[in-house]
Coordinates of N, CA and C in Angstrom, one line a residue:
M1227 N -33.3 27.6 -13.0 CA -34.8 27.8 -13.1 C -35.1 29.0 -14.0
Y1228 N -34.5 30.2 -13.8 CA -34.8 31.3 -14.6 C -33.7 31.6 -15.6
R1229 N -32.5 31.1 -15.3 CA -31.2 31.4 -16.0 C -31.0 32.9 -16.1
L1230 N -29.7 33.3 -15.8 CA -29.3 34.6 -15.9 C -29.0 34.9 -17.4
K1231 N -29.7 35.9 -17.9 CA -29.5 36.2 -19.4 C -28.1 36.8 -19.6
S1232 N -27.5 36.4 -20.7 CA -26.2 36.9 -21.0 C -26.1 38.4 -21.1
T1233 N -27.2 39.1 -21.3 CA -27.2 40.5 -21.5 C -27.4 41.3 -20.2
T1234 N -27.6 40.5 -19.1 CA -27.8 41.1 -17.8 C -26.6 42.0 -17.4
D1235 N -26.9 43.2 -17.0 CA -25.9 44.2 -16.6 C -25.6 44.0 -15.1
L1236 N -24.4 43.5 -14.8 CA -24.0 43.3 -13.4 C -22.9 44.3 -13.0
S1237 N -22.8 45.4 -13.7 CA -21.7 46.3 -13.4 C -21.9 46.9 -12.1
F1238 N -23.1 46.9 -11.5 CA -23.3 47.5 -10.1 C -22.5 46.7 -9.1
L1239 N -22.0 45.5 -9.4 CA -21.2 44.7 -8.5 C -19.8 45.0 -8.5
S1240 N -19.3 45.8 -9.5 CA -17.9 46.2 -9.5 C -17.6 47.1 -8.3
D1241 N -16.4 46.8 -7.7 CA -15.9 47.5 -6.6 C -16.7 47.3 -5.3
V1242 N -17.6 46.3 -5.3 CA -18.3 45.9 -4.0 C -17.3 45.1 -3.2
C1243 N -17.1 45.4 -2.0 CA -16.2 44.7 -1.1 C -17.0 43.8 -0.2
I1244 N -16.5 42.6 0.0 CA -17.2 41.6 0.8 C -17.0 41.8 2.2
E1245 N -18.0 41.9 3.0 CA -18.0 42.2 4.4 C -18.3 41.1 5.3
Q1246 N -19.2 40.2 4.8 CA -19.6 39.1 5.6 C -20.0 37.9 4.8
L1247 N -20.0 36.7 5.5 CA -20.4 35.5 5.0 C -21.4 34.9 6.0
C1248 N -22.7 34.7 5.6 CA -23.7 34.1 6.4 C -24.0 32.7 6.0
V1249 N -24.1 31.8 6.9 CA -24.4 30.4 6.6 C -25.6 30.0 7.3
S1250 N -26.5 29.3 6.5 CA -27.7 28.8 7.1 C -28.0 27.5 6.3
A1251 N -28.9 26.7 6.9 CA -29.3 25.5 6.2 C -30.0 25.9 4.9
G1252 N -29.4 25.5 3.8 CA -30.0 25.7 2.5 C -29.5 27.0 1.7
A1253 N -28.7 27.8 2.4 CA -28.2 29.0 1.7 C -26.9 29.5 2.3
L1254 N -26.1 30.0 1.4 CA -24.8 30.7 1.7 C -25.0 32.1 1.2
T1255 N -24.8 33.1 2.1 CA -25.0 34.5 1.7 C -23.7 35.3 1.8
I1256 N -23.3 35.9 0.7 CA -22.1 36.7 0.6 C -22.6 38.2 0.7
G1257 N -22.3 38.8 1.8 CA -22.8 40.2 2.0 C -21.7 41.2 1.7
G1258 N -22.0 42.2 0.9 CA -21.1 43.2 0.6 C -21.5 44.6 0.9
D1259 N -20.6 45.6 0.8 CA -21.1 47.0 1.0 C -22.0 47.4 -0.1
N1260 N -22.5 48.6 -0.1 CA -23.4 49.2 -1.1 C -24.7 48.4 -1.2
R1261 N -25.1 47.8 0.0 CA -26.4 47.0 0.0 C -26.5 45.9 -1.0
V1262 N -25.4 45.2 -1.1 CA -25.3 44.0 -2.1 C -25.2 42.7 -1.3
S1263 N -26.0 41.7 -1.7 CA -25.8 40.4 -1.2 C -26.1 39.4 -2.3
I1264 N -25.3 38.3 -2.3 CA -25.5 37.2 -3.2 C -25.8 36.0 -2.4
K1265 N -27.0 35.4 -2.6 CA -27.4 34.2 -1.9 C -27.3 33.0 -2.8
I1266 N -26.5 32.0 -2.4 CA -26.3 30.8 -3.2 C -27.1 29.6 -2.6
F1267 N -28.0 29.0 -3.4 CA -28.8 27.9 -3.0 C -28.4 26.6 -3.6
A1268 N -27.5 26.7 -4.5 CA -27.1 25.5 -5.3 C -25.5 25.4 -5.3
S1269 N -25.0 24.9 -6.4 CA -23.5 24.7 -6.4 C -22.8 25.9 -6.9
F1270 N -21.5 25.9 -6.5 CA -20.6 27.0 -6.9 C -19.2 26.4 -7.0
A1271 N -18.3 27.1 -7.7 CA -16.9 26.7 -7.8 C -16.1 28.0 -7.5
I1272 N -14.9 27.7 -6.9 CA -14.0 28.9 -6.6 C -12.6 28.5 -6.9
S1273 N -11.9 29.5 -7.4 CA -10.5 29.4 -7.6 C -9.8 30.5 -6.9
T1274 N -8.8 30.2 -6.1 CA -8.0 31.2 -5.4 C -6.5 31.0 -5.6
L1275 N -5.8 32.1 -5.6 CA -4.4 32.1 -5.8 C -3.9 31.3 -7.0
G1276 N -4.7 31.4 -8.1 CA -4.3 30.8 -9.4 C -4.5 29.3 -9.4
R1277 N -5.1 28.8 -8.4 CA -5.3 27.3 -8.4 C -6.5 27.0 -9.3
S1278 N -6.6 25.7 -9.6 CA -7.8 25.2 -10.4 C -9.1 25.4 -9.6
Y1279 N -10.2 25.3 -10.3 CA -11.5 25.5 -9.6 C -11.8 24.2 -8.8
T1280 N -12.4 24.5 -7.7 CA -12.9 23.4 -6.8 C -14.4 23.6 -6.8
R1281 N -15.2 22.6 -7.1 CA -16.7 22.8 -7.1 C -17.3 22.2 -5.8
F1282 N -18.3 23.0 -5.3 CA -19.0 22.6 -4.1 C -20.5 22.6 -4.4
N1283 N -21.2 21.8 -3.5 CA -22.6 21.7 -3.7 C -23.4 22.7 -2.9
G1284 N -22.8 23.6 -2.2 CA -23.5 24.6 -1.5 C -24.0 24.2 -0.1
S1285 N -23.4 23.2 0.5 CA -23.7 22.7 1.8 C -23.1 23.7 2.9
V1286 N -23.5 23.5 4.1 CA -23.0 24.4 5.2 C -21.5 24.2 5.3
E1287 N -21.0 23.0 5.1 CA -19.5 22.8 5.2 C -18.8 23.5 4.1
D1288 N -19.4 23.7 3.0 CA -18.8 24.3 1.8 C -18.5 25.8 2.0
A1289 N -19.2 26.4 3.0 CA -19.0 27.8 3.3 C -17.5 28.2 3.6
M1290 N -16.8 27.2 4.1 CA -15.4 27.4 4.5 C -14.6 27.9 3.2
A1291 N -14.9 27.4 2.1 CA -14.2 27.8 0.8 C -14.4 29.2 0.5
L1292 N -15.5 29.9 1.0 CA -15.7 31.3 0.7 C -15.1 32.2 1.7
L1293 N -14.6 31.8 2.8 CA -14.0 32.6 3.8 C -12.9 33.6 3.2
P1294 N -12.0 33.1 2.3 CA -11.0 34.0 1.8 C -11.5 35.2 1.0
L1295 N -12.8 35.2 0.7 CA -13.4 36.4 0.0 C -13.7 37.5 0.9
I1296 N -13.8 37.3 2.2 CA -14.1 38.4 3.2 C -12.9 39.4 3.1
G1297 N -13.3 40.6 2.9 CA -12.3 41.7 2.7 C -11.8 41.9 1.3
D1298 N -12.2 41.0 0.4 CA -11.8 41.1 -1.0 C -12.9 42.0 -1.7
C1299 N -12.5 42.5 -2.8 CA -13.5 43.4 -3.6 C -13.7 42.8 -5.0
I1300 N -14.9 43.0 -5.5 CA -15.2 42.5 -6.8 C -14.6 43.4 -7.9
R1301 N -13.9 42.8 -8.8 CA -13.4 43.5 -10.0 C -14.4 43.6 -11.1
E1302 N -15.1 42.4 -11.3 CA -16.1 42.4 -12.4 C -17.0 41.2 -12.2
A1303 N -18.2 41.3 -12.6 CA -19.2 40.2 -12.5 C -19.9 40.1 -13.9
K1304 N -20.1 38.9 -14.3 CA -20.8 38.8 -15.6 C -21.6 37.5 -15.7
A1305 N -22.6 37.5 -16.5 CA -23.4 36.3 -16.7 C -22.6 35.3 -17.6
T1306 N -22.8 34.0 -17.3 CA -22.1 33.0 -18.1 C -23.1 32.4 -19.2
V1307 N -22.5 31.7 -20.1 CA -23.4 31.2 -21.3 C -24.4 30.2 -20.8
D1308 N -24.2 29.6 -19.7 CA -25.1 28.6 -19.2 C -26.1 29.1 -18.2
G1309 N -26.2 30.5 -18.0 CA -27.2 31.1 -17.1 C -26.7 31.3 -15.7
G1310 N -25.4 31.0 -15.4 CA -24.9 31.3 -14.1 C -24.2 32.6 -14.1
M1311 N -23.2 32.8 -13.1 CA -22.5 34.0 -13.0 C -21.1 33.8 -12.6
Q1312 N -20.2 34.6 -13.2 CA -18.8 34.6 -12.8 C -18.4 35.9 -12.2
V1313 N -17.8 35.8 -11.0 CA -17.4 36.9 -10.2 C -15.9 36.9 -10.1
D1314 N -15.2 37.9 -10.7 CA -13.8 38.1 -10.6 C -13.4 39.1 -9.5
F1315 N -12.5 38.7 -8.6 CA -12.1 39.5 -7.5 C -10.8 40.1 -7.7
K1316 N -10.5 41.2 -7.0 CA -9.3 42.0 -7.2 C -8.1 41.1 -6.7
S1317 N -8.3 40.2 -5.9 CA -7.2 39.3 -5.4 C -6.8 38.3 -6.4
G1318 N -7.6 38.1 -7.4 CA -7.4 37.1 -8.4 C -8.3 35.9 -8.2
A1319 N -9.0 35.8 -7.1 CA -10.0 34.8 -6.9 C -11.1 34.9 -7.9
V1320 N -11.7 33.8 -8.3 CA -12.8 33.7 -9.2 C -13.9 32.8 -8.6
L1321 N -15.1 33.3 -8.5 CA -16.3 32.6 -8.0 C -17.2 32.3 -9.2
M1322 N -17.5 31.1 -9.4 CA -18.5 30.7 -10.4 C -19.8 30.2 -9.7
V1323 N -20.9 30.8 -9.9 CA -22.2 30.3 -9.3 C -23.0 29.7 -10.4
F1324 N -23.5 28.5 -10.2 CA -24.2 27.8 -11.3 C -25.7 27.8 -11.1
D1325 N -26.4 27.8 -12.2 CA -27.8 27.6 -12.2 C -28.0 26.2 -12.6
D1326 N -28.0 25.3 -11.6 CA -28.1 23.9 -11.9 C -29.4 23.2 -11.5
S1327 N -30.4 24.0 -11.3 CA -31.7 23.5 -11.0 C -32.8 24.0 -11.9
D1328 N -33.6 23.1 -12.4 CA -34.7 23.5 -13.3 C -36.0 23.8 -12.5
Q1329 N -36.0 23.4 -11.2 CA -37.2 23.5 -10.4 C -37.1 24.6 -9.3
F1330 N -35.9 24.9 -8.8 CA -35.7 25.8 -7.7 C -34.7 26.9 -8.0
E1331 N -34.7 27.9 -7.2 CA -33.8 29.0 -7.4 C -32.4 28.5 -7.1
S1332 N -31.4 28.9 -7.9 CA -30.0 28.5 -7.7 C -29.2 29.6 -6.9
F1333 N -29.6 30.9 -7.2 CA -28.9 32.0 -6.5 C -29.8 33.3 -6.7
T1334 N -29.5 34.2 -5.9 CA -30.2 35.6 -6.0 C -29.1 36.6 -5.9
I1335 N -29.3 37.8 -6.5 CA -28.5 38.9 -6.3 C -29.4 40.1 -5.9
E1336 N -29.0 40.7 -4.8 CA -29.7 41.8 -4.3 C -28.9 43.1 -4.3
Y1337 N -29.4 44.1 -4.7 CA -28.7 45.4 -4.8 C -29.8 46.5 -4.5
G1338 N -29.8 47.0 -3.2 CA -30.8 47.9 -2.8 C -32.2 47.3 -3.0
D1339 N -33.0 47.9 -3.8 CA -34.4 47.4 -4.1 C -34.4 46.4 -5.3
L1340 N -33.3 46.2 -6.0 CA -33.2 45.3 -7.1 C -33.0 43.9 -6.6
L1341 N -33.8 42.9 -7.1 CA -33.7 41.5 -6.8 C -33.7 40.7 -8.1
I1342 N -32.6 40.0 -8.3 CA -32.4 39.1 -9.5 C -32.5 37.7 -9.0
V1343 N -33.4 36.9 -9.5 CA -33.6 35.6 -9.0 C -33.2 34.6 -10.2
V1344 N -32.3 33.7 -9.9 CA -31.9 32.8 -10.9 C -32.1 31.4 -10.5

């Protein structure tokens, strides 16, 4: 919908440790320390332990794929060329969040009072 600009500074996500995963109809929320949360409303892909990416559509059942992120910490986050976001974790896991809707929000990033809507 709004696409994440490639120049967006996501350095505030570095060293954020994932504390919780919240699942609801229509949204998966990754909650971290430092008042950070990432809400996913669309599709995402994840790679853990050096495996190839597996893509999910963001359904309630897909939340199981995110469970290994609990307790992990973000090494780096950056915008992708297609307006999504790549999040690299210290364990080697990589989360790709896609902006695959032209009509609705695909994901949000909250950090304190900052809200980024994509």
